mmCIF file of C-alpha atoms and ligand atoms in Angstrom:
data_model
loop_
_atom_site.group_PDB
_atom_site.id
_atom_site.type_symbol
_atom_site.label_atom_id
_atom_site.label_comp_id
_atom_site.label_asym_id
_atom_site.label_seq_id
_atom_site.Cartn_x
_atom_site.Cartn_y
_atom_site.Cartn_z
ATOM 1 C CA MET A 133 99.359 74.790 116.578
ATOM 2 C CA ARG A 134 99.263 77.290 114.055
ATOM 3 C CA ASP A 135 97.853 76.672 110.933
ATOM 4 C CA GLY A 136 99.654 78.256 107.128
ATOM 5 C CA LEU A 137 97.365 81.421 108.299
ATOM 6 C CA GLY A 138 98.464 81.774 111.367
ATOM 7 C CA ARG A 139 95.531 81.155 113.272
ATOM 8 C CA GLN A 140 96.072 79.455 116.408
ATOM 9 C CA ILE A 141 94.094 75.653 116.914
ATOM 10 C CA ASP A 142 93.417 74.580 120.747
ATOM 11 C CA TYR A 143 90.136 73.390 120.792
ATOM 12 C CA LEU A 144 89.071 69.859 119.679
ATOM 13 C CA ARG A 145 85.523 68.519 119.710
ATOM 14 C CA VAL A 146 86.031 65.451 119.885
ATOM 15 C CA SER A 147 82.371 62.747 119.064
ATOM 16 C CA VAL A 148 81.998 59.836 121.016
ATOM 17 C CA THR A 149 79.437 58.726 118.761
ATOM 18 C CA ASP A 150 77.742 59.106 115.661
ATOM 19 C CA ARG A 151 74.443 57.771 117.473
ATOM 20 C CA CYS A 152 71.272 59.898 118.661
ATOM 21 C CA ASN A 153 68.331 59.441 120.271
ATOM 22 C CA PHE A 154 66.128 62.495 118.041
ATOM 23 C CA ARG A 155 66.552 62.924 114.851
ATOM 24 C CA CYS A 156 66.327 66.118 114.297
ATOM 25 C CA GLN A 157 65.049 67.580 110.833
ATOM 26 C CA TYR A 158 68.002 69.335 109.930
ATOM 27 C CA CYS A 159 70.929 66.484 111.376
ATOM 28 C CA MET A 160 69.851 63.585 110.231
ATOM 29 C CA PRO A 161 67.808 62.051 107.707
ATOM 30 C CA GLU A 162 64.211 60.410 109.408
ATOM 31 C CA ARG A 163 65.537 56.894 108.165
ATOM 32 C CA GLY A 164 68.096 54.363 107.602
ATOM 33 C CA LYS A 165 70.879 52.960 109.342
ATOM 34 C CA ILE A 166 73.625 55.812 108.927
ATOM 35 C CA TRP A 167 76.277 53.959 112.319
ATOM 36 C CA PHE A 168 79.539 53.225 111.904
ATOM 37 C CA PRO A 169 80.067 50.049 113.290
ATOM 38 C CA ARG A 170 80.424 49.394 116.632
ATOM 39 C CA GLU A 171 83.799 48.414 116.537
ATOM 40 C CA GLU A 172 84.923 51.694 114.186
ATOM 41 C CA ILE A 173 84.061 53.642 117.412
ATOM 42 C CA LEU A 174 87.487 55.315 119.669
ATOM 43 C CA SER A 175 87.731 53.261 123.158
ATOM 44 C CA PHE A 176 87.461 55.230 126.244
ATOM 45 C CA GLU A 177 91.302 54.488 126.249
ATOM 46 C CA GLU A 178 92.156 55.847 122.868
ATOM 47 C CA ILE A 179 90.247 58.549 123.156
ATOM 48 C CA HIS A 180 92.399 59.360 126.343
ATOM 49 C CA THR A 181 95.831 58.463 124.704
ATOM 50 C CA LEU A 182 94.924 60.875 121.528
ATOM 51 C CA VAL A 183 94.222 63.877 124.462
ATOM 52 C CA ARG A 184 96.721 62.941 126.083
ATOM 53 C CA ASP A 185 99.673 62.334 124.296
ATOM 54 C CA VAL A 186 98.803 63.992 120.230
ATOM 55 C CA PHE A 187 96.521 66.732 121.042
ATOM 56 C CA ILE A 188 97.184 68.523 124.879
ATOM 57 C CA PRO A 189 101.257 68.540 123.080
ATOM 58 C CA LEU A 190 100.109 69.889 120.523
ATOM 59 C CA GLY A 191 98.294 72.650 122.144
ATOM 60 C CA LEU A 192 94.820 71.681 121.631
ATOM 61 C CA THR A 193 93.938 72.073 125.434
ATOM 62 C CA ARG A 194 90.318 72.988 125.351
ATOM 63 C CA ILE A 195 87.727 69.901 124.554
ATOM 64 C CA ARG A 196 84.350 69.365 124.426
ATOM 65 C CA LEU A 197 82.723 65.995 124.083
ATOM 66 C CA THR A 198 80.112 65.528 121.515
ATOM 67 C CA GLY A 199 78.178 63.377 119.242
ATOM 68 C CA GLY A 200 75.804 62.011 118.083
ATOM 69 C CA GLU A 201 74.057 61.781 121.486
ATOM 70 C CA PRO A 202 77.317 61.865 123.773
ATOM 71 C CA LEU A 203 74.741 60.796 126.728
ATOM 72 C CA LEU A 204 74.079 57.852 125.002
ATOM 73 C CA ARG A 205 77.745 56.660 125.293
ATOM 74 C CA GLN A 206 77.992 54.232 128.004
ATOM 75 C CA ASP A 207 79.397 56.016 131.425
ATOM 76 C CA LEU A 208 80.504 58.751 129.449
ATOM 77 C CA ALA A 209 81.876 59.693 133.586
ATOM 78 C CA THR A 210 84.230 57.549 133.174
ATOM 79 C CA LEU A 211 85.932 59.702 130.169
ATOM 80 C CA VAL A 212 85.206 62.623 131.580
ATOM 81 C CA GLY A 213 87.331 61.067 134.245
ATOM 82 C CA MET A 214 90.206 60.081 132.675
ATOM 83 C CA LEU A 215 90.670 63.061 130.868
ATOM 84 C CA ARG A 216 90.646 65.854 133.890
ATOM 85 C CA THR A 217 93.889 63.531 134.836
ATOM 86 C CA GLU A 218 95.204 65.473 132.845
ATOM 87 C CA PRO A 219 96.262 68.512 134.822
ATOM 88 C CA ALA A 220 96.665 70.275 130.958
ATOM 89 C CA ILE A 221 93.119 70.787 130.139
ATOM 90 C CA GLU A 222 91.860 74.055 130.522
ATOM 91 C CA ASP A 223 87.697 73.406 130.252
ATOM 92 C CA LEU A 224 86.296 70.386 129.896
ATOM 93 C CA ALA A 225 82.541 70.939 127.726
ATOM 94 C CA LEU A 226 79.536 68.734 127.110
ATOM 95 C CA SER A 227 77.371 69.673 124.183
ATOM 96 C CA THR A 228 73.472 67.473 124.116
ATOM 97 C CA ASN A 229 70.457 67.483 122.928
ATOM 98 C CA GLY A 230 69.520 67.130 127.328
ATOM 99 C CA VAL A 231 67.024 64.885 127.426
ATOM 100 C CA LEU A 232 69.252 62.251 129.632
ATOM 101 C CA LEU A 233 70.653 64.861 131.368
ATOM 102 C CA GLU A 234 68.800 65.164 134.302
ATOM 103 C CA GLY A 235 69.902 61.700 135.666
ATOM 104 C CA GLN A 236 73.864 62.518 134.541
ATOM 105 C CA ALA A 237 74.371 65.741 135.358
ATOM 106 C CA ALA A 238 75.673 65.790 138.778
ATOM 107 C CA THR A 239 78.167 62.907 137.638
ATOM 108 C CA LEU A 240 79.553 64.558 135.087
ATOM 109 C CA ALA A 241 79.498 67.884 136.857
ATOM 110 C CA ALA A 242 81.370 65.952 139.861
ATOM 111 C CA ALA A 243 83.290 64.397 137.078
ATOM 112 C CA GLY A 244 85.099 67.050 135.622
ATOM 113 C CA ILE A 245 82.245 68.633 133.603
ATOM 114 C CA ASP A 246 82.461 72.243 133.130
ATOM 115 C CA ARG A 247 80.218 73.743 131.068
ATOM 116 C CA VAL A 248 77.034 72.596 128.929
ATOM 117 C CA ASN A 249 75.246 73.123 125.758
ATOM 118 C CA ILE A 250 72.041 72.106 125.176
ATOM 119 C CA SER A 251 70.103 72.299 121.805
ATOM 120 C CA LEU A 252 66.902 73.443 122.148
ATOM 121 C CA ASP A 253 65.022 75.000 119.109
ATOM 122 C CA THR A 254 61.266 75.750 120.656
ATOM 123 C CA LEU A 255 59.412 75.449 123.762
ATOM 124 C CA GLN A 256 56.565 74.245 121.798
ATOM 125 C CA GLY A 257 56.011 70.819 123.068
ATOM 126 C CA GLU A 258 54.252 68.922 119.469
ATOM 127 C CA ARG A 259 56.672 71.122 117.934
ATOM 128 C CA PHE A 260 60.022 69.755 119.437
ATOM 129 C CA ARG A 261 58.614 67.091 118.772
ATOM 130 C CA THR A 262 58.415 67.566 114.929
ATOM 131 C CA ILE A 263 61.917 69.342 114.471
ATOM 132 C CA THR A 264 63.949 65.966 116.446
ATOM 133 C CA ARG A 265 61.091 63.274 115.534
ATOM 134 C CA GLY A 266 59.651 61.946 118.071
ATOM 135 C CA GLY A 267 61.902 64.482 121.177
ATOM 136 C CA ASN A 268 60.252 64.947 124.638
ATOM 137 C CA LEU A 269 60.056 68.274 125.385
ATOM 138 C CA GLU A 270 59.587 68.500 129.003
ATOM 139 C CA LEU A 271 62.326 65.253 129.619
ATOM 140 C CA VAL A 272 64.890 68.009 127.988
ATOM 141 C CA LEU A 273 64.263 71.227 130.013
ATOM 142 C CA ARG A 274 64.943 69.365 133.773
ATOM 143 C CA GLY A 275 67.765 68.972 131.835
ATOM 144 C CA VAL A 276 69.004 72.278 131.467
ATOM 145 C CA LYS A 277 67.362 72.417 134.681
ATOM 146 C CA ALA A 278 69.725 69.711 136.155
ATOM 147 C CA ALA A 279 72.414 71.787 134.801
ATOM 148 C CA LEU A 280 71.757 74.542 136.480
ATOM 149 C CA GLU A 281 71.557 72.612 139.755
ATOM 150 C CA ALA A 282 75.077 70.704 139.353
ATOM 151 C CA GLY A 283 76.571 73.665 139.018
ATOM 152 C CA MET A 284 77.971 72.960 135.314
ATOM 153 C CA HIS A 285 78.653 77.282 134.151
ATOM 154 C CA PRO A 286 78.519 78.678 132.255
ATOM 155 C CA VAL A 287 74.827 76.435 131.050
ATOM 156 C CA LYS A 288 73.931 77.204 126.975
ATOM 157 C CA VAL A 289 70.823 76.577 125.118
ATOM 158 C CA ASN A 290 71.563 76.588 121.180
ATOM 159 C CA CYS A 291 68.584 77.047 118.942
ATOM 160 C CA VAL A 292 69.376 76.576 114.807
ATOM 161 C CA VAL A 293 66.101 78.543 113.131
ATOM 162 C CA VAL A 294 65.175 77.112 110.713
ATOM 163 C CA PRO A 295 62.311 79.274 108.193
ATOM 164 C CA GLY A 296 59.345 77.990 108.260
ATOM 165 C CA LEU A 297 60.023 75.826 111.179
ATOM 166 C CA ASN A 298 60.774 77.127 114.402
ATOM 167 C CA GLU A 299 61.234 81.113 113.417
ATOM 168 C CA GLU A 300 58.527 82.695 115.582
ATOM 169 C CA ASP A 301 60.003 81.159 119.069
ATOM 170 C CA VAL A 302 63.148 82.678 119.110
ATOM 171 C CA ILE A 303 61.043 85.264 121.308
ATOM 172 C CA GLU A 304 59.644 82.784 124.119
ATOM 173 C CA LEU A 305 63.558 81.102 123.816
ATOM 174 C CA ALA A 306 65.291 84.507 124.079
ATOM 175 C CA ARG A 307 62.560 85.232 127.572
ATOM 176 C CA LEU A 308 63.732 82.366 128.706
ATOM 177 C CA THR A 309 67.095 84.461 129.778
ATOM 178 C CA ILE A 310 64.866 86.023 131.973
ATOM 179 C CA GLY A 311 64.245 84.583 135.079
ATOM 180 C CA LEU A 312 67.604 82.116 134.783
ATOM 181 C CA PRO A 313 70.770 82.469 134.029
ATOM 182 C CA VAL A 314 70.842 80.665 130.939
ATOM 183 C CA HIS A 315 72.283 82.056 127.923
ATOM 184 C CA VAL A 316 70.000 81.117 124.817
ATOM 185 C CA ARG A 317 72.222 81.674 120.933
ATOM 186 C CA PHE A 318 70.121 81.166 117.829
ATOM 187 C CA VAL A 319 72.617 79.998 115.355
ATOM 188 C CA GLU A 320 72.117 79.569 110.909
ATOM 189 C CA LEU A 321 71.400 76.477 109.092
ATOM 190 C CA MET A 322 74.173 74.821 107.661
ATOM 191 C CA PRO A 323 73.837 72.862 104.568
ATOM 192 C CA VAL A 324 75.290 70.099 106.065
ATOM 193 C CA GLY A 325 72.940 67.319 107.976
ATOM 194 C CA ASP A 326 69.999 67.637 105.398
ATOM 195 C CA ARG A 327 71.210 69.387 102.716
ATOM 196 C CA ASP A 328 67.997 69.352 100.613
ATOM 197 C CA LEU A 329 65.826 71.319 103.390
ATOM 198 C CA PHE A 330 68.617 73.839 103.323
ATOM 199 C CA ALA A 331 68.579 73.936 99.356
ATOM 200 C CA ALA A 332 64.730 74.043 99.816
ATOM 201 C CA ARG A 333 64.813 77.089 103.165
ATOM 202 C CA GLY A 334 68.237 78.210 103.480
ATOM 203 C CA SER A 335 68.879 79.646 106.164
ATOM 204 C CA VAL A 336 67.267 83.012 108.796
ATOM 205 C CA LYS A 337 70.045 85.174 109.678
ATOM 206 C CA THR A 338 71.251 85.989 112.938
ATOM 207 C CA SER A 339 70.541 89.465 111.593
ATOM 208 C CA GLU A 340 66.710 89.101 111.010
ATOM 209 C CA VAL A 341 66.680 87.086 114.205
ATOM 210 C CA ALA A 342 67.966 89.692 115.861
ATOM 211 C CA ALA A 343 66.009 92.798 114.533
ATOM 212 C CA VAL A 344 62.463 90.391 116.040
ATOM 213 C CA LEU A 345 64.106 90.707 119.016
ATOM 214 C CA GLN A 346 65.176 93.912 119.380
ATOM 215 C CA GLU A 347 61.388 95.202 118.509
ATOM 216 C CA ARG A 348 59.774 93.082 121.464
ATOM 217 C CA PHE A 349 63.200 93.208 123.931
ATOM 218 C CA GLU A 350 65.362 95.979 125.370
ATOM 219 C CA LEU A 351 68.353 94.180 124.596
ATOM 220 C CA VAL A 352 71.962 95.694 125.594
ATOM 221 C CA ALA A 353 75.221 94.885 125.130
ATOM 222 C CA VAL A 354 76.922 92.353 127.285
ATOM 223 C CA GLU A 355 79.583 93.396 129.198
ATOM 224 C CA ALA A 356 81.885 89.915 130.022
ATOM 225 C CA PRO A 357 80.208 87.383 127.071
ATOM 226 C CA PRO A 358 79.784 83.512 128.752
ATOM 227 C CA ALA A 359 83.276 81.371 128.775
ATOM 228 C CA GLY A 360 83.565 80.136 125.760
ATOM 229 C CA ASN A 361 85.641 78.791 122.512
ATOM 230 C CA GLY A 362 83.222 79.783 119.552
ATOM 231 C CA PRO A 363 82.452 82.556 117.287
ATOM 232 C CA ALA A 364 78.699 83.796 119.167
ATOM 233 C CA ASP A 365 77.685 87.438 119.082
ATOM 234 C CA TYR A 366 76.373 88.378 122.087
ATOM 235 C CA MET A 367 73.477 90.647 123.916
ATOM 236 C CA ALA A 368 71.412 90.808 126.823
ATOM 237 C CA ILE A 369 67.438 91.906 127.936
ATOM 238 C CA LEU A 370 67.916 94.340 130.498
ATOM 239 C CA GLY A 371 67.766 92.843 133.573
ATOM 240 C CA ALA A 372 67.794 89.462 131.868
ATOM 241 C CA MET A 373 70.236 86.909 134.277
ATOM 242 C CA GLY A 374 71.217 85.186 130.935
ATOM 243 C CA THR A 375 72.411 86.634 127.648
ATOM 244 C CA ILE A 376 71.698 85.888 124.129
ATOM 245 C CA GLY A 377 73.829 84.821 121.276
ATOM 246 C CA PHE A 378 73.553 84.779 117.677
ATOM 247 C CA ILE A 379 76.163 83.035 115.348
ATOM 248 C CA HIS A 380 76.319 83.204 111.644
ATOM 249 C CA PRO A 381 77.837 81.058 109.880
ATOM 250 C CA MET A 382 76.027 81.649 106.331
ATOM 251 C CA SER A 383 75.808 85.116 106.942
ATOM 252 C CA ARG A 384 79.147 86.348 107.855
ATOM 253 C CA HIS A 385 81.477 83.684 107.745
ATOM 254 C CA PHE A 386 84.084 83.233 110.566
ATOM 255 C CA CYS A 387 86.738 80.230 109.315
ATOM 256 C CA ASP A 388 89.607 83.500 109.329
ATOM 257 C CA ALA A 389 88.971 83.574 113.763
ATOM 258 C CA CYS A 390 88.922 79.229 113.245
ATOM 259 C CA ASN A 391 90.130 77.581 116.257
ATOM 260 C CA ARG A 392 89.592 74.155 116.097
ATOM 261 C CA PHE A 393 89.967 70.939 114.708
ATOM 262 C CA ARG A 394 87.194 67.585 115.087
ATOM 263 C CA LEU A 395 88.104 64.456 116.228
ATOM 264 C CA THR A 396 84.742 61.915 114.587
ATOM 265 C CA ALA A 397 83.432 59.054 116.413
ATOM 266 C CA ASN A 398 85.491 56.776 114.404
ATOM 267 C CA GLY A 399 88.844 58.817 114.983
ATOM 268 C CA HIS A 400 89.049 60.552 111.893
ATOM 269 C CA ILE A 401 90.502 63.562 112.424
ATOM 270 C CA LYS A 402 88.648 66.989 110.372
ATOM 271 C CA ALA A 403 90.014 70.321 110.124
ATOM 272 C CA CYS A 404 86.717 71.508 108.971
ATOM 273 C CA LEU A 405 83.341 70.989 109.978
ATOM 274 C CA LEU A 406 81.976 71.954 106.344
ATOM 275 C CA THR A 407 84.967 70.137 103.780
ATOM 276 C CA SER A 408 84.381 66.571 103.192
ATOM 277 C CA SER A 409 88.686 65.825 103.700
ATOM 278 C CA GLU A 410 89.424 63.615 106.540
ATOM 279 C CA LEU A 411 92.812 61.527 108.220
ATOM 280 C CA ASP A 412 92.472 58.155 109.728
ATOM 281 C CA ILE A 413 94.157 58.359 113.238
ATOM 282 C CA LYS A 414 92.737 55.537 114.681
ATOM 283 C CA THR A 415 94.137 53.336 111.910
ATOM 284 C CA PRO A 416 97.464 53.977 112.625
ATOM 285 C CA LEU A 417 97.075 54.162 116.443
ATOM 286 C CA ARG A 418 95.714 50.938 116.757
ATOM 287 C CA GLN A 419 98.492 49.850 114.714
ATOM 288 C CA GLY A 420 101.034 50.837 117.350
ATOM 289 C CA ALA A 421 102.318 54.348 116.155
ATOM 290 C CA SER A 422 104.292 56.719 118.372
ATOM 291 C CA PRO A 423 102.852 59.184 120.012
ATOM 292 C CA ALA A 424 105.608 61.178 117.277
ATOM 293 C CA GLU A 425 103.616 59.804 114.224
ATOM 294 C CA LEU A 426 100.422 60.390 115.436
ATOM 295 C CA ARG A 427 100.904 63.719 115.961
ATOM 296 C CA GLN A 428 102.494 64.365 112.952
ATOM 297 C CA VAL A 429 98.653 62.705 111.092
ATOM 298 C CA VAL A 430 97.827 65.832 112.963
ATOM 299 C CA GLN A 431 100.012 67.686 111.956
ATOM 300 C CA ASP A 432 99.550 66.828 108.171
ATOM 301 C CA ALA A 433 95.713 67.587 108.656
ATOM 302 C CA VAL A 434 96.318 71.725 109.615
ATOM 303 C CA ASP A 435 96.804 71.238 105.294
ATOM 304 C CA LEU A 436 93.169 69.775 104.752
ATOM 305 C CA LYS A 437 91.935 73.599 107.238
ATOM 306 C CA PRO A 438 91.018 75.613 104.160
ATOM 307 C CA ASP A 439 91.125 79.129 103.906
ATOM 308 C CA TRP A 440 87.755 79.334 104.819
ATOM 309 C CA HIS A 441 84.707 77.742 104.155
ATOM 310 C CA HIS A 442 82.857 77.296 100.236
ATOM 311 C CA MET A 443 79.170 76.079 101.927
ATOM 312 C CA GLY A 444 77.255 74.703 99.703
ATOM 313 C CA ASP A 445 79.368 73.588 97.312
ATOM 314 C CA GLY A 446 79.395 70.366 97.683
ATOM 315 C CA ASP A 447 82.344 69.095 99.617
ATOM 316 C CA GLN A 448 80.548 67.647 103.163
ATOM 317 C CA ALA A 449 79.338 64.287 103.138
ATOM 318 C CA LEU A 450 78.637 63.346 106.332
ATOM 319 C CA THR A 451 75.847 64.185 108.935
ATOM 320 C CA MET A 452 76.455 66.464 111.922
ATOM 321 C CA SER A 453 76.061 64.108 114.203
ATOM 322 C CA GLN A 454 78.481 61.626 112.573
ATOM 323 C CA VAL A 455 81.635 64.589 112.663
ATOM 324 C CA GLY A 456 80.284 66.242 116.363
ATOM 325 C CA GLY A 457 78.688 69.385 116.011
HETATM 326 N N1 SAM B 70 73.552 65.272 120.005
HETATM 327 C C1 SAM B 70 74.108 66.752 120.298
HETATM 328 C C2 SAM B 70 73.483 67.728 120.529
HETATM 329 O O1 SAM B 70 71.562 68.089 119.194
HETATM 330 O O2 SAM B 70 73.748 68.566 121.101
HETATM 331 C C3 SAM B 70 75.211 67.060 119.921
HETATM 332 C C4 SAM B 70 75.801 66.106 118.448
HETATM 333 S S1 SAM B 70 74.410 68.435 117.098
HETATM 334 C C5 SAM B 70 75.494 67.395 116.005
HETATM 335 C C6 SAM B 70 75.569 69.310 117.958
HETATM 336 C C7 SAM B 70 75.147 71.071 117.311
HETATM 337 O O3 SAM B 70 74.824 70.742 115.856
HETATM 338 C C8 SAM B 70 73.463 70.768 118.149
HETATM 339 O O4 SAM B 70 73.321 71.845 118.156
HETATM 340 C C9 SAM B 70 73.286 71.153 116.182
HETATM 341 O O5 SAM B 70 71.466 72.223 116.996
HETATM 342 C C10 SAM B 70 73.842 71.413 115.699
HETATM 343 N N2 SAM B 70 73.653 70.748 114.163
HETATM 344 C C11 SAM B 70 72.948 69.741 113.500
HETATM 345 N N3 SAM B 70 73.069 69.995 112.473
HETATM 346 C C12 SAM B 70 72.542 71.170 112.378
HETATM 347 C C13 SAM B 70 72.666 72.283 111.160
HETATM 348 N N4 SAM B 70 72.032 71.487 109.712
HETATM 349 N N5 SAM B 70 72.562 73.298 110.670
HETATM 350 C C14 SAM B 70 73.534 74.136 111.515
HETATM 351 N N6 SAM B 70 73.556 73.477 112.985
HETATM 352 C C15 SAM B 70 73.473 72.053 112.780
HETATM 353 FE FE1 SF4 B 71 70.960 64.256 117.799
HETATM 354 FE FE2 SF4 B 71 71.679 66.144 118.244
HETATM 355 FE FE3 SF4 B 71 72.083 65.599 115.823
HETATM 356 FE FE4 SF4 B 71 69.939 66.293 117.292
HETATM 357 S S1 SF4 B 71 71.302 67.892 116.232
HETATM 358 S S2 SF4 B 71 70.209 64.420 115.601
HETATM 359 S S3 SF4 B 71 69.737 65.802 118.555
HETATM 360 S S4 SF4 B 71 72.603 64.660 116.730
#
């Protein structure tokens, strides 16, 4: 599927829940009941139907399961298995905070998850607890190891760099790549979720992170970047097993190459993470609309895809956990 600007849209991020067992400072408010009512959440069958009859025929054949925290969704491997019955799916990936991954990695890999992104913003336990508002770093590190042992490939570690919070952690995180075949990516903070945090602190440019790392390590170009659907630039520490990536939505937006749609946990289609417009596909699905009618909803959503984002213009109502970051 192409939009009016010729951008090919072949990547779908499916949020399977808006709930989370962390409350990362940049993603969610500290308190408050913000979850969608359970009956509003798409069932596995509904997700499978939409993927099979609507998204795949439109050419969206690369899928990522995300959230909220997707591993909170009971028996997620069942959904993975259902999606894996579709041979047209070229890539089935997962984004997780990793805290429940140790117990699920082998089952998810066996069910058909190809690769995983794990969020990890610091290697200091207390700071991790502060950023995530209660998360246990040890469990996440065990989750990273379990993903590698289960054969998920590549295993990426995503770190959102927040000014004054974890800037100094980038060196230790980069060092992870020396002895482990993991791909550590540094991401610029975006004004979604906790907009006050962004307003107060702004974001650290990935070019600044790269400069800090360049002072400490010998960085070299990467000939074959790890598989993925995103806009990261990669380098590596000389001799390291893994790579280091930089994702810069703020300092150099990559909207002209945007290839993705999002399906929210409550069954809405978002053509752009950073605008509030979305189209409800769950209601027509539940009312018995035909596959052709449902595909038309997605085609209509193409018009909601802006040529570039207007971040900071106040045009963003949901948190990342609701839209499936
Ligand atoms: N819970 C899973 C996780 O943390 O990986 C999946 C959902 S989470 C919303 C997906 C990604 O969005 C995470 O890597 C997280 O760091 C990122 N994220 C959330 N809020 C963000 C923000 N304001 N700016 C940049 N990235 C953000
Ligand atoms: Fe939860 Fe992921 Fe958001 Fe953190 S970033 S609060 S783990 S959804």
